[in-house]
Short mmCIF file of C-alpha atoms in Angstrom, two decimals:
data_model
loop_
_atom_site.label_atom_id
_atom_site.label_comp_id
_atom_site.label_asym_id
_atom_site.label_seq_id
_atom_site.Cartn_x
_atom_site.Cartn_y
_atom_site.Cartn_z
CA UNK I 538 -13.75 38.85 19.69
CA UNK I 539 -14.56 35.27 20.87
CA UNK I 540 -15.71 34.34 17.39
CA UNK I 541 -12.51 35.70 15.83
CA UNK I 542 -10.27 33.85 18.32
CA UNK I 543 -12.19 30.63 17.77
CA UNK I 544 -11.80 31.03 14.00
CA UNK I 545 -8.07 31.51 14.46
CA UNK I 546 -7.92 28.44 16.69
CA UNK I 547 -9.63 26.42 13.97
CA UNK I 548 -7.23 27.75 11.37
CA UNK I 549 -4.27 26.82 13.57
CA UNK I 550 -5.74 23.34 14.13
CA UNK I 551 -6.19 22.95 10.38
CA UNK I 552 -2.47 23.59 9.91
CA UNK I 553 -1.65 21.05 12.62
CA UNK I 554 -3.99 18.55 10.98
CA UNK I 555 -2.30 19.05 7.59
CA UNK I 556 1.17 18.72 9.15
CA UNK I 557 0.28 15.42 10.77
CA UNK I 558 -2.14 13.97 8.23
CA UNK I 559 0.47 11.96 6.32
CA UNK I 560 1.87 10.45 9.51
CA UNK I 561 -1.62 9.57 10.71
CA UNK I 562 -2.53 7.95 7.39
CA UNK I 563 0.62 5.81 7.41
CA UNK I 564 -0.12 4.83 11.00
CA UNK I 565 -3.70 3.83 10.18
CA UNK I 566 -2.60 2.01 7.02
CA UNK I 567 -0.16 0.06 9.16
CA UNK I 568 -2.95 -1.23 11.38
CA UNK I 569 -6.06 -1.40 9.21
CA UNK I 570 -6.59 -3.01 5.81
CA UNK I 571 -9.84 -1.43 4.57
CA UNK I 572 -9.39 2.03 3.00
CA UNK I 573 -12.96 3.05 3.77
CA UNK I 574 -12.39 2.26 7.45
CA UNK I 575 -9.09 4.14 7.33
CA UNK I 576 -10.90 7.23 6.02
CA UNK I 577 -13.45 7.01 8.83
CA UNK I 578 -10.82 6.49 11.52
CA UNK I 579 -8.79 9.40 10.17
CA UNK I 580 -11.76 11.74 10.52
CA UNK I 581 -12.69 10.41 13.94
CA UNK I 582 -9.13 10.72 15.24
CA UNK I 583 -8.85 14.32 14.13
CA UNK I 584 -12.26 15.27 15.46
CA UNK I 585 -11.51 13.69 18.83
CA UNK I 586 -8.18 15.56 18.86
CA UNK I 587 -10.01 18.83 18.20
CA UNK I 588 -12.60 18.18 20.89
CA UNK I 589 -10.00 17.16 23.49
CA UNK I 590 -7.40 19.79 22.78
CA UNK I 591 -7.54 21.03 26.35
CA UNK I 592 -6.33 17.56 27.42
CA UNK I 593 -3.30 17.81 25.15
CA UNK I 594 -0.05 18.45 27.03
CA UNK I 595 1.40 21.28 24.99
CA UNK I 596 4.87 20.59 26.35
CA UNK I 597 4.91 17.29 24.48
CA UNK I 598 4.76 16.63 20.72
CA UNK I 599 1.34 16.45 19.07
CA UNK I 600 2.11 13.37 16.93
CA UNK I 601 2.29 10.71 19.67
CA UNK I 602 -0.84 12.12 21.32
CA UNK I 603 -2.71 11.92 18.02
CA UNK I 604 -1.48 8.34 17.47
CA UNK I 605 -2.69 7.47 20.96
CA UNK I 606 -6.18 8.64 20.02
CA UNK I 607 -6.00 6.74 16.73
CA UNK I 608 -4.83 3.50 18.39
CA UNK I 609 -7.79 3.59 20.79
CA UNK I 610 -10.19 4.09 17.92
CA UNK I 611 -8.55 1.24 15.97
CA UNK I 612 -8.97 -1.05 18.98
CA UNK I 613 -12.63 -0.03 19.32
CA UNK I 614 -13.13 -0.78 15.62
CA UNK I 615 -11.76 -4.32 15.97
CA UNK I 616 -13.67 -4.88 19.20
CA UNK I 617 -16.90 -4.15 17.33
CA UNK I 618 -15.86 -6.75 14.77
CA UNK I 619 -14.98 -9.13 17.59
CA UNK I 620 -11.48 -9.75 16.28
CA UNK I 621 -8.08 -9.24 17.91
CA UNK I 622 -5.40 -9.19 15.21
CA UNK I 623 -1.72 -9.44 16.02
CA UNK I 624 -1.23 -5.74 15.28
CA UNK I 625 -3.27 -4.79 18.35
CA UNK I 626 -1.01 -6.30 20.97
CA UNK I 627 0.11 -3.59 23.42
CA UNK I 628 3.79 -4.40 23.07
CA UNK I 629 3.46 -4.23 19.28
CA UNK I 630 1.64 -0.89 19.37
CA UNK I 631 4.29 0.57 21.68
CA UNK I 632 7.03 -0.65 19.37
CA UNK I 633 5.22 0.82 16.34
CA UNK I 634 4.93 4.13 18.16
CA UNK I 635 8.67 4.13 18.86
CA UNK I 636 9.36 3.58 15.17
CA UNK I 637 7.14 6.54 14.26
CA UNK I 638 8.97 8.69 16.77
CA UNK I 639 12.25 7.64 15.20
CA UNK I 640 10.98 8.82 11.82
CA UNK I 641 9.91 12.10 13.37
CA UNK I 642 13.51 12.68 14.44
CA UNK I 643 14.80 12.38 10.86
CA UNK I 644 15.87 15.38 8.84
CA UNK I 645 13.22 17.18 6.84
CA UNK I 646 10.17 19.38 7.34
CA UNK I 647 7.55 17.01 5.97
CA UNK I 648 6.89 13.32 6.36
CA UNK I 649 7.90 12.73 2.74
CA UNK I 650 11.24 14.44 3.29
CA UNK I 651 11.87 12.35 6.40
CA UNK I 652 11.25 9.05 4.61
CA UNK I 653 12.85 9.90 1.26
CA UNK I 654 15.27 6.97 1.77
CA UNK I 655 12.29 4.63 1.31
CA UNK I 656 12.48 5.18 -2.46
CA UNK I 657 16.17 4.38 -2.54
CA UNK I 658 15.44 1.18 -0.63
CA UNK I 659 12.64 0.22 -3.03
CA UNK I 660 14.90 0.91 -6.01
CA UNK I 661 17.58 -1.30 -4.51
CA UNK I 662 15.31 -4.35 -4.12
CA UNK I 663 16.00 -7.41 -6.24
CA UNK I 664 13.60 -7.62 -9.19
CA UNK I 665 11.84 -10.69 -7.74
CA UNK I 666 10.72 -8.83 -4.65
CA UNK I 667 10.18 -5.50 -6.41
CA UNK I 668 7.71 -7.00 -8.88
CA UNK I 669 5.50 -8.62 -6.23
CA UNK I 670 5.53 -5.55 -3.99
CA UNK I 671 4.72 -3.31 -6.97
CA UNK I 672 1.84 -5.49 -8.02
CA UNK I 673 0.35 -5.60 -4.54
CA UNK I 674 0.98 -2.12 -3.21
CA UNK I 675 1.25 0.10 -6.29
CA UNK I 676 -1.00 -1.61 -8.80
CA UNK I 677 -3.52 -2.40 -6.06
CA UNK I 678 -3.91 -6.05 -7.00
CA UNK I 679 -5.03 -8.80 -4.68
CA UNK I 680 -2.28 -11.27 -3.85
CA UNK I 681 -3.85 -13.99 -6.02
CA UNK I 682 -3.82 -11.68 -9.03
CA UNK I 683 -0.20 -10.72 -8.40
CA UNK I 684 0.67 -14.41 -8.30
CA UNK I 685 -1.25 -15.04 -11.54
CA UNK I 686 0.39 -12.14 -13.31
CA UNK I 687 3.86 -13.33 -12.38
CA UNK I 688 2.99 -16.99 -12.88
CA UNK I 689 3.74 -17.90 -9.28
CA UNK I 690 1.91 -20.09 -6.84
CA UNK I 691 0.09 -18.17 -4.13
CA UNK I 692 2.49 -19.41 -1.47
CA UNK I 693 5.55 -18.47 -3.50
CA UNK I 694 4.11 -15.00 -4.03
CA UNK I 695 3.48 -14.56 -0.30
CA UNK I 696 7.00 -15.69 0.48
CA UNK I 697 8.42 -13.11 -1.92
CA UNK I 698 6.24 -10.42 -0.36
CA UNK I 699 7.49 -11.36 3.11
CA UNK I 700 11.08 -11.36 1.93
CA UNK I 701 10.59 -8.02 0.17
CA UNK I 702 9.26 -6.37 3.31
CA UNK I 703 12.12 -7.85 5.35
CA UNK I 704 14.69 -6.50 2.88
CA UNK I 705 13.07 -3.07 2.99
CA UNK I 706 13.17 -3.12 6.79
CA UNK I 707 16.88 -3.99 6.69
CA UNK I 708 17.56 -1.14 4.28
CA UNK I 709 15.52 1.36 6.32
CA UNK I 710 17.43 0.32 9.44
CA UNK I 711 20.75 0.88 7.67
CA UNK I 712 19.59 4.35 6.67
CA UNK I 713 18.41 5.15 10.18
CA UNK I 714 14.74 5.56 9.21
CA UNK I 715 13.94 2.58 11.41
CA UNK I 716 15.54 2.14 14.77
CA UNK I 717 17.42 -1.12 15.27
CA UNK I 718 15.46 -4.03 16.70
CA UNK I 719 16.51 -4.86 20.24
CA UNK I 720 16.88 -8.59 20.61
CA UNK I 721 14.77 -10.04 23.38
CA UNK I 722 15.75 -13.24 25.11
CA UNK M 638 10.91 -13.76 14.44
CA UNK M 639 9.45 -17.23 14.78
CA UNK M 640 7.93 -19.06 11.82
CA UNK M 641 4.51 -18.94 13.51
CA UNK M 642 4.60 -15.15 13.94
CA UNK M 643 5.92 -14.73 10.44
CA UNK M 644 3.06 -16.83 9.11
CA UNK M 645 0.49 -14.84 11.12
CA UNK M 646 1.82 -11.57 9.77
CA UNK M 647 1.82 -12.88 6.22
CA UNK M 648 -1.82 -13.88 6.60
CA UNK M 649 -2.66 -10.46 7.98
CA UNK M 650 -0.89 -8.52 5.23
CA UNK M 651 -1.32 -10.75 2.21
CA UNK M 652 -4.36 -13.00 2.51
CA UNK M 653 -7.07 -11.70 0.22
CA UNK M 654 -9.74 -12.74 2.70
CA UNK M 655 -9.22 -11.41 6.18
CA UNK M 656 -7.96 -14.36 8.14
CA UNK M 657 -6.79 -14.31 11.68
CA UNK M 658 -4.89 -17.06 13.41
CA UNK M 659 -4.57 -17.08 17.14
CA UNK M 660 -1.14 -16.22 18.43
CA UNK M 661 0.60 -16.86 21.68
CA UNK M 662 0.72 -13.58 23.63
CA UNK M 663 4.11 -14.32 25.08
CA UNK M 664 5.48 -15.07 21.62
CA UNK M 665 4.03 -11.84 20.25
CA UNK M 666 5.54 -9.83 23.08
CA UNK M 667 8.91 -11.41 22.51
CA UNK M 668 8.81 -10.53 18.81
CA UNK M 669 7.06 -7.18 19.19
CA UNK M 670 9.92 -5.11 17.75
CA UNK M 671 10.23 -7.28 14.63
CA UNK M 672 6.47 -7.30 14.19
CA UNK M 673 6.43 -3.51 14.51
CA UNK M 674 9.04 -3.24 11.76
CA UNK M 675 6.97 -5.38 9.40
CA UNK M 676 3.85 -3.39 10.23
CA UNK M 677 5.60 -0.09 9.55
CA UNK M 678 7.00 -1.27 6.21
CA UNK M 679 3.53 -2.47 5.24
CA UNK M 680 2.08 0.93 6.26
CA UNK M 681 4.68 2.88 4.30
CA UNK M 682 4.12 0.81 1.16
CA UNK M 683 0.33 0.94 1.48
CA UNK M 684 0.51 4.70 1.86
CA UNK M 685 2.69 5.07 -1.23
CA UNK M 686 0.25 3.01 -3.23
CA UNK M 687 -2.93 4.68 -1.98
CA UNK M 688 -1.64 8.24 -2.17
CA UNK M 689 -4.05 10.67 -3.83
CA UNK M 690 -3.56 14.42 -3.51
CA UNK M 691 -7.15 15.30 -4.23
CA UNK M 692 -8.44 12.79 -1.69
CA UNK M 693 -5.95 13.99 0.90
CA UNK M 694 -7.09 17.56 0.38
CA UNK M 695 -10.74 16.54 0.48
CA UNK M 696 -10.16 14.76 3.81
CA UNK M 697 -8.92 17.93 5.49
CA UNK M 698 -11.69 19.99 3.92
CA UNK M 699 -14.30 17.54 5.18
CA UNK M 700 -12.70 17.59 8.64
CA UNK M 701 -12.71 21.38 8.86
CA UNK M 702 -16.26 21.52 7.57
CA UNK M 703 -17.36 19.19 10.36
CA UNK M 704 -15.47 21.24 12.94
CA UNK M 705 -16.86 24.52 11.60
CA UNK M 706 -20.41 23.17 11.61
CA UNK M 707 -20.09 21.95 15.19
CA UNK M 708 -18.67 25.29 16.28
CA UNK M 709 -21.48 27.18 14.55
CA UNK M 710 -23.97 25.12 16.51
CA UNK M 711 -22.23 26.06 19.76
CA UNK M 712 -22.39 29.79 19.02
CA UNK M 713 -26.07 29.65 17.99
CA UNK M 714 -26.98 27.73 21.16
CA UNK M 715 -25.25 30.34 23.30
CA UNK M 716 -27.09 33.20 21.64
CA UNK M 717 -30.56 31.65 21.61
CA UNK M 718 -30.75 30.13 25.06
CA UNK M 719 -29.40 32.52 27.68
CA UNK M 720 -31.36 30.88 30.46
CA UNK M 721 -29.33 27.65 30.16
CA UNK M 722 -26.37 28.80 32.21
CA UNK M 723 -24.60 25.43 32.07
CA UNK M 724 -24.63 25.54 28.25
CA UNK M 725 -23.24 29.08 28.28
CA UNK M 726 -20.55 28.17 30.79
CA UNK M 727 -19.61 25.05 28.86
CA UNK M 728 -19.41 26.95 25.58
CA UNK M 729 -17.45 29.81 27.18
CA UNK M 730 -15.09 27.40 28.86
CA UNK M 731 -14.58 25.52 25.62
CA UNK M 732 -13.92 28.70 23.67
CA UNK M 733 -11.71 30.13 26.41
CA UNK M 734 -9.61 26.98 26.67
CA UNK M 735 -9.31 26.80 22.92
CA UNK M 736 -8.27 30.46 22.86
CA UNK M 737 -5.56 29.71 25.44
CA UNK M 738 -4.44 26.71 23.41
CA UNK M 739 -4.38 28.83 20.32
CA UNK M 740 -2.26 31.52 22.00
CA UNK M 741 0.42 28.96 22.81
CA UNK M 742 0.24 27.23 19.47
CA UNK M 743 0.14 30.33 17.31
CA UNK M 744 3.71 31.30 18.30
CA UNK M 745 4.90 28.13 16.58
CA UNK M 746 2.53 28.29 13.60
CA UNK M 747 2.32 32.05 12.97
CA UNK M 748 4.70 32.09 10.01
CA UNK M 749 2.96 29.25 8.19
CA UNK M 750 -0.49 30.72 8.94
CA UNK M 751 0.60 34.17 7.88
CA UNK M 752 2.06 33.10 4.58
CA UNK M 753 -0.97 31.05 3.65
CA UNK M 754 -3.75 33.24 5.01
CA UNK M 755 -2.39 36.76 4.78
CA UNK M 756 -1.15 36.45 1.25
CA UNK M 757 -4.63 35.79 0.04
CA UNK M 758 -6.18 38.52 2.19
CA UNK M 759 -3.66 41.31 2.15
CA UNK M 760 -0.93 40.45 -0.37
CA UNK M 761 -0.24 41.98 -3.78
CA UNK M 762 -3.95 42.58 -4.13
CA UNK M 763 -4.44 43.17 -7.78
CA UNK M 764 -2.22 40.42 -9.12
CA UNK M 765 -3.60 37.83 -6.66
CA UNK M 766 -7.15 38.89 -7.37
CA UNK M 767 -6.57 38.64 -11.14
CA UNK M 768 -4.76 35.34 -10.74
CA UNK M 769 -7.57 33.93 -8.63
CA UNK M 770 -10.17 35.01 -11.16
CA UNK M 771 -8.13 33.50 -13.98
CA UNK M 772 -7.69 30.27 -12.06
CA UNK M 773 -11.44 30.01 -11.62
CA UNK M 774 -11.85 30.48 -15.35
CA UNK M 775 -9.32 27.71 -16.02
CA UNK M 776 -11.10 25.46 -13.54
CA UNK M 777 -14.42 26.14 -15.16
CA UNK M 778 -13.00 25.27 -18.57
CA UNK M 779 -11.39 22.08 -17.21
CA UNK M 780 -14.75 20.94 -15.85
CA UNK M 781 -16.53 21.34 -19.16
CA UNK M 782 -17.15 18.17 -21.17
CA UNK M 783 -15.07 19.35 -24.13
CA UNK M 784 -12.29 17.14 -25.39
CA UNK M 785 -8.65 18.14 -25.21
CA UNK M 786 -5.56 16.06 -25.92
CA UNK M 787 -2.20 16.68 -24.30
CA UNK M 788 1.18 15.15 -25.03
CA UNK M 789 3.36 14.52 -21.99
CA UNK M 790 7.08 14.96 -21.58
CA UNK M 791 9.29 14.20 -18.60
CA UNK M 792 11.53 17.21 -18.17
CA UNK M 793 13.55 15.93 -15.23
CA UNK M 794 13.74 12.87 -13.00
CA UNK M 795 14.84 12.44 -9.43
CA UNK M 796 18.20 10.73 -9.06
CA UNK M 797 18.08 7.18 -7.73
CA UNK M 798 20.53 5.25 -5.62
CA UNK M 799 21.88 3.79 -8.87
CA UNK M 800 22.63 7.31 -10.08
CA UNK M 801 24.59 7.98 -6.92
CA UNK M 802 26.71 4.88 -7.42
CA UNK M 803 27.66 5.36 -11.05
CA UNK M 804 29.86 8.31 -11.99
CA UNK M 805 28.42 10.57 -14.68
CA UNK M 806 30.55 10.02 -17.79
CA UNK M 807 29.74 10.74 -21.41
CA UNK M 808 26.12 11.24 -22.42
CA UNK M 809 23.64 11.26 -19.56
CA UNK M 810 22.06 7.84 -18.93
CA UNK M 811 18.49 7.77 -20.30
CA UNK M 812 16.04 8.38 -17.49
CA UNK M 813 13.61 5.65 -16.52
CA UNK M 814 10.30 7.46 -16.75
CA UNK M 815 11.19 9.19 -20.00
CA UNK M 816 11.01 5.80 -21.71
CA UNK M 817 7.41 5.37 -20.64
CA UNK M 818 5.98 8.86 -20.28
CA UNK M 819 7.47 10.81 -23.16
CA UNK M 820 4.91 11.10 -25.94
CA UNK M 821 2.25 9.60 -23.69
CA UNK M 822 -1.15 11.06 -24.50
CA UNK M 823 -3.66 12.37 -22.01
CA UNK M 824 -7.18 12.98 -23.30
CA UNK M 825 -9.50 14.86 -20.95
CA UNK M 826 -13.16 15.62 -21.29
CA UNK M 827 -14.20 17.19 -17.99
CA UNK M 828 -14.25 15.96 -14.41
CA UNK M 829 -13.48 12.24 -14.03
CA UNK M 830 -13.26 11.72 -17.80
CA UNK M 831 -9.84 10.94 -19.13
CA UNK M 832 -7.83 8.41 -21.12
CA UNK M 833 -4.10 8.07 -20.56
CA UNK M 834 -2.18 5.97 -23.05
CA UNK M 835 1.51 5.27 -23.27
CA UNK M 836 4.00 2.76 -24.52
CA UNK M 837 5.84 0.65 -21.97
CA UNK M 838 9.52 -0.20 -22.13
CA UNK M 839 8.76 -3.56 -23.72
CA UNK M 840 6.82 -1.90 -26.54
CA UNK M 841 3.42 -2.85 -25.17
CA UNK M 842 0.72 -0.26 -24.89
CA UNK M 843 -0.87 0.53 -21.56
CA UNK M 844 -4.13 2.44 -21.40
CA UNK M 845 -6.06 3.66 -18.39
CA UNK M 846 -9.04 5.91 -18.05
CA UNK M 847 -12.30 6.89 -16.48
CA UNK M 848 -15.69 7.63 -18.05
CA UNK M 849 -17.27 9.15 -14.97
CA UNK M 850 -18.82 5.82 -13.97
CA UNK M 851 -15.89 3.42 -13.87
CA UNK M 852 -12.14 3.64 -13.87
CA UNK M 853 -10.20 1.08 -15.88
CA UNK M 854 -6.76 0.02 -17.00
CA UNK M 855 -5.16 -2.64 -19.17
CA UNK M 856 -2.04 -3.66 -21.01
CA UNK M 857 -2.13 -5.35 -24.36
CA UNK M 858 -1.35 -8.74 -22.84
CA UNK M 859 -3.58 -8.53 -19.77
CA UNK M 860 -7.29 -8.37 -18.95
CA UNK M 861 -9.06 -5.05 -18.52
CA UNK M 862 -9.26 -4.15 -14.83
CA UNK M 863 -12.34 -2.14 -13.95
CA UNK M 864 -13.34 -0.47 -10.71
CA UNK M 865 -16.29 1.58 -9.52
CA UNK M 866 -13.73 3.60 -7.54
CA UNK M 867 -13.10 6.47 -9.96
CA UNK M 868 -9.73 7.19 -8.36
CA UNK M 869 -8.43 3.66 -8.69
CA UNK M 870 -6.66 3.76 -12.04
CA UNK M 871 -5.02 7.10 -12.46
CA UNK M 872 -2.44 6.08 -15.02
CA UNK M 873 0.21 4.81 -12.61
CA UNK M 874 3.56 3.69 -13.90
CA UNK M 875 4.29 -0.02 -13.62
CA UNK M 876 6.27 -0.82 -10.53
CA UNK M 877 5.87 2.61 -9.00
CA UNK M 878 2.46 3.85 -7.93
CA UNK M 879 -1.04 3.61 -9.25
CA UNK M 880 -1.97 7.23 -8.66
CA UNK M 881 0.11 9.67 -10.60
CA UNK M 882 -2.33 12.39 -9.65
CA UNK M 883 -1.28 14.60 -12.52
CA UNK M 884 -3.46 12.68 -14.93
CA UNK M 885 -6.32 14.28 -13.03
CA UNK M 886 -6.01 17.81 -14.43
CA UNK M 887 -9.11 19.08 -12.67
CA UNK M 888 -7.80 18.05 -9.22
CA UNK M 889 -4.39 19.54 -9.96
CA UNK M 890 -5.93 22.90 -10.76
CA UNK M 891 -8.27 22.69 -7.76
CA UNK M 892 -5.30 22.11 -5.48
CA UNK M 893 -3.80 25.43 -6.59
CA UNK M 894 -6.59 27.17 -4.72
CA UNK M 895 -5.11 26.02 -1.42
CA UNK M 896 -1.60 26.34 -0.10
CA UNK M 897 -0.16 27.99 -3.21
CA UNK M 898 0.88 31.56 -3.85
CA UNK M 899 -0.32 32.33 -7.35
CA UNK M 900 0.41 35.14 -9.74
CA UNK M 901 -0.64 36.03 -13.25
CA UNK M 902 1.55 37.17 -16.10
CA UNK M 903 1.22 37.70 -19.83
CA UNK M 904 3.10 35.51 -22.26
CA UNK M 905 4.82 36.56 -25.44
CA UNK M 906 4.11 33.98 -28.11
CA UNK M 907 5.46 33.65 -31.62
CA UNK M 908 1.93 33.17 -32.90
CA UNK M 909 0.54 36.71 -32.96
CA UNK M 910 -3.02 35.39 -33.31
CA UNK M 911 -2.89 33.78 -29.94
CA UNK M 912 -2.17 35.55 -26.70
CA UNK M 913 -1.81 33.35 -23.69
CA UNK M 914 -1.45 34.15 -20.04
CA UNK M 915 0.42 32.26 -17.39
CA UNK M 916 -0.58 31.38 -13.84
CA UNK M 917 2.42 30.48 -11.73
CA UNK M 918 1.80 28.71 -8.45
CA UNK M 919 4.49 28.36 -5.78
CA UNK M 920 3.81 25.85 -3.05
CA UNK M 921 4.21 27.39 0.37
CA UNK M 922 2.40 25.43 3.01
CA UNK M 923 4.06 22.88 5.21
CA UNK M 924 2.78 19.33 5.12
CA UNK M 925 0.68 19.60 1.98
CA UNK M 926 1.42 17.42 -1.01
CA UNK M 927 1.58 18.49 -4.64
CA UNK M 928 4.27 19.83 -6.93
CA UNK M 929 6.32 22.71 -5.54
CA UNK M 930 5.79 24.82 -8.63
CA UNK M 931 3.08 24.86 -11.26
CA UNK M 932 2.89 26.85 -14.49
CA UNK M 933 -0.34 26.98 -16.44
CA UNK M 934 -0.35 28.69 -19.84
CA UNK M 935 -3.95 29.26 -20.83
CA UNK M 936 -6.21 31.08 -23.25
CA UNK M 937 -7.63 34.02 -21.28
CA UNK M 938 -10.81 33.98 -23.37
CA UNK M 939 -11.75 30.31 -23.12
CA UNK M 940 -9.75 29.22 -20.05
CA UNK M 941 -8.34 26.23 -21.98
CA UNK M 942 -4.92 25.12 -20.82
CA UNK M 943 -2.35 25.05 -23.59
CA UNK M 944 0.61 24.01 -21.48
CA UNK M 945 1.03 22.87 -17.92
CA UNK M 946 4.35 22.36 -16.19
CA UNK M 947 4.58 20.59 -12.84
CA UNK M 948 7.91 20.93 -11.12
CA UNK M 949 9.26 19.07 -8.09
CA UNK M 950 6.43 16.57 -7.88
CA UNK M 951 6.15 14.91 -4.46
CA UNK M 952 9.00 12.48 -4.14
CA UNK M 953 6.79 10.21 -2.06
CA UNK M 954 4.93 9.13 -5.17
CA UNK M 955 8.10 7.67 -6.70
CA UNK M 956 7.47 9.39 -10.03
CA UNK M 957 9.37 11.92 -12.13
CA UNK M 958 10.54 15.25 -10.81
CA UNK M 959 8.98 17.49 -13.44
CA UNK M 960 6.49 16.89 -16.22
CA UNK M 961 5.15 19.05 -19.01
CA UNK M 962 1.79 18.75 -20.81
CA UNK M 963 1.32 20.36 -24.23
CA UNK M 964 -2.06 20.77 -25.87
CA UNK M 965 -2.01 19.14 -29.28
CA UNK M 966 -5.68 18.93 -30.15
CA UNK M 967 -9.13 20.17 -29.21
CA UNK M 968 -10.88 17.98 -31.75
CA UNK M 969 -14.03 16.31 -30.52
CA UNK M 970 -13.44 12.65 -29.79
CA UNK M 971 -15.77 9.86 -30.75
CA UNK M 972 -18.73 8.99 -28.57
CA UNK M 973 -17.75 6.41 -25.99
CA UNK M 974 -14.06 7.32 -26.17
CA UNK M 975 -13.67 7.46 -22.38
CA UNK M 976 -15.10 3.97 -21.84
CA UNK M 977 -12.72 1.03 -21.93
CA UNK M 978 -14.73 -0.73 -24.67
CA UNK M 979 -13.55 1.83 -27.17
CA UNK M 980 -9.93 0.86 -26.75
CA UNK M 981 -9.81 -2.90 -27.09
CA UNK M 982 -11.36 -5.75 -29.01
CA UNK M 983 -14.77 -6.95 -27.72
CA UNK M 984 -13.52 -10.41 -26.70
CA UNK M 985 -10.83 -9.09 -24.36
CA UNK M 986 -11.21 -10.44 -20.83
CA UNK M 987 -12.62 -8.02 -18.27
CA UNK M 988 -12.05 -8.22 -14.51
CA UNK M 989 -14.02 -6.21 -12.01
CA UNK M 990 -11.84 -5.26 -9.05
CA UNK M 991 -13.48 -4.97 -5.67
CA UNK M 992 -11.81 -2.87 -3.03
CA UNK M 993 -9.29 -4.94 -1.09
CA UNK M 994 -10.34 -5.78 2.51
#
């Protein structure tokens, strides 16, 4: 009987893992650049979540708890490398978490359904920004290669990338996917 | 957001070498919300670009394998070493607490678990059993190093924001992906061996492929990009994503074994010499990527796919809504066909892409 219940618990955890895997991958991809490290941190986060299930407050959503585990593992990863990038600042991590929670409140059963407006926002970008973002994020090119392909200087390419991300953020705010930034004095 | 913070973020996201500049903590705290926005946009875009259904599925499989192996070790320890009371108590407590957790969780997940698990254990037995057997035959055929050529057709696209703005008058506006995917050719020769060639909107040819050792891609006017990551160049559309996923037939069929309800039916064909069967897969599970519906028309004797229809492809990949593959040839291709050298002149520039840091 114990073995059967444990098997069922694992099956239920597998479903939870699948439900939250996209969110966790986006979260890790927000904070870490290396895909191999992202894969490792994904596995570690899920395994820690499985091992510490009894610590999970079942009255609260699973997503934020899982992100909490992931953020600690990300910090440990950078500590080992002896670096402290801007993304690790506590205030930044809290703000990122709030944005993820805002996405979780959107309509839709899956992550993709909740962020479907992202594609509309990408489509609506001016061609200048769309081409650099496509080259970098969808064709997987290094920034220098994107610049070469579009015959831009490196700095000009970076500026277009910055501007593209800012325009996307504006669009996602308008569509409610991102919560509005509160101005701080 | 201050210029300094903006510059730091740009270095973090866009510098090819990982560079970190020191930042004022107070300044970061003040701009934390704006920084978080930029980080999230970067994460969303990175995820779109790195998306790979087969890898995503493999991640969960690897995770559950690790969990299952650890749990097996716990049970064996309990059985073999009764004198270690602490180990027994720890294991019992762990299993008991997990059982309690499961009891609470299962009320929320029962429907999803039931649909996925019970269907395969208890469902329409004979049809599922026959469909599963047929799927294995198709998978086996797809893995074999025999050459097949498919022609692609976009059947339907997702509407874009531009479609919502313009009223539909007169003939339907030509869809974007149709221009680049229709009549594209996909040659497959087993696992991780494919060549995907199509004509871009500007008339240039784009070819991508994998020979089992390297993945590669090029346009007529650009160098050949090569990577040791076999999943790197999956025939992505320019400006959209670099992993279409459906160019990897083997992974598509593999994914039907999980999270899909499948059934088998016979097909009536005009050609009386050929009788095909159809596997239809309906996607049921929550949170798993992949097209919502898959039809595979195959030869029941050889397992070779003659037609594959993928409907409601994941919107997250920014690609078409539904795509059809039709088998046009099973002729053996020349030796070396799946290597990039076969497809361009010898003096074409070649660039080896390392994984980005």
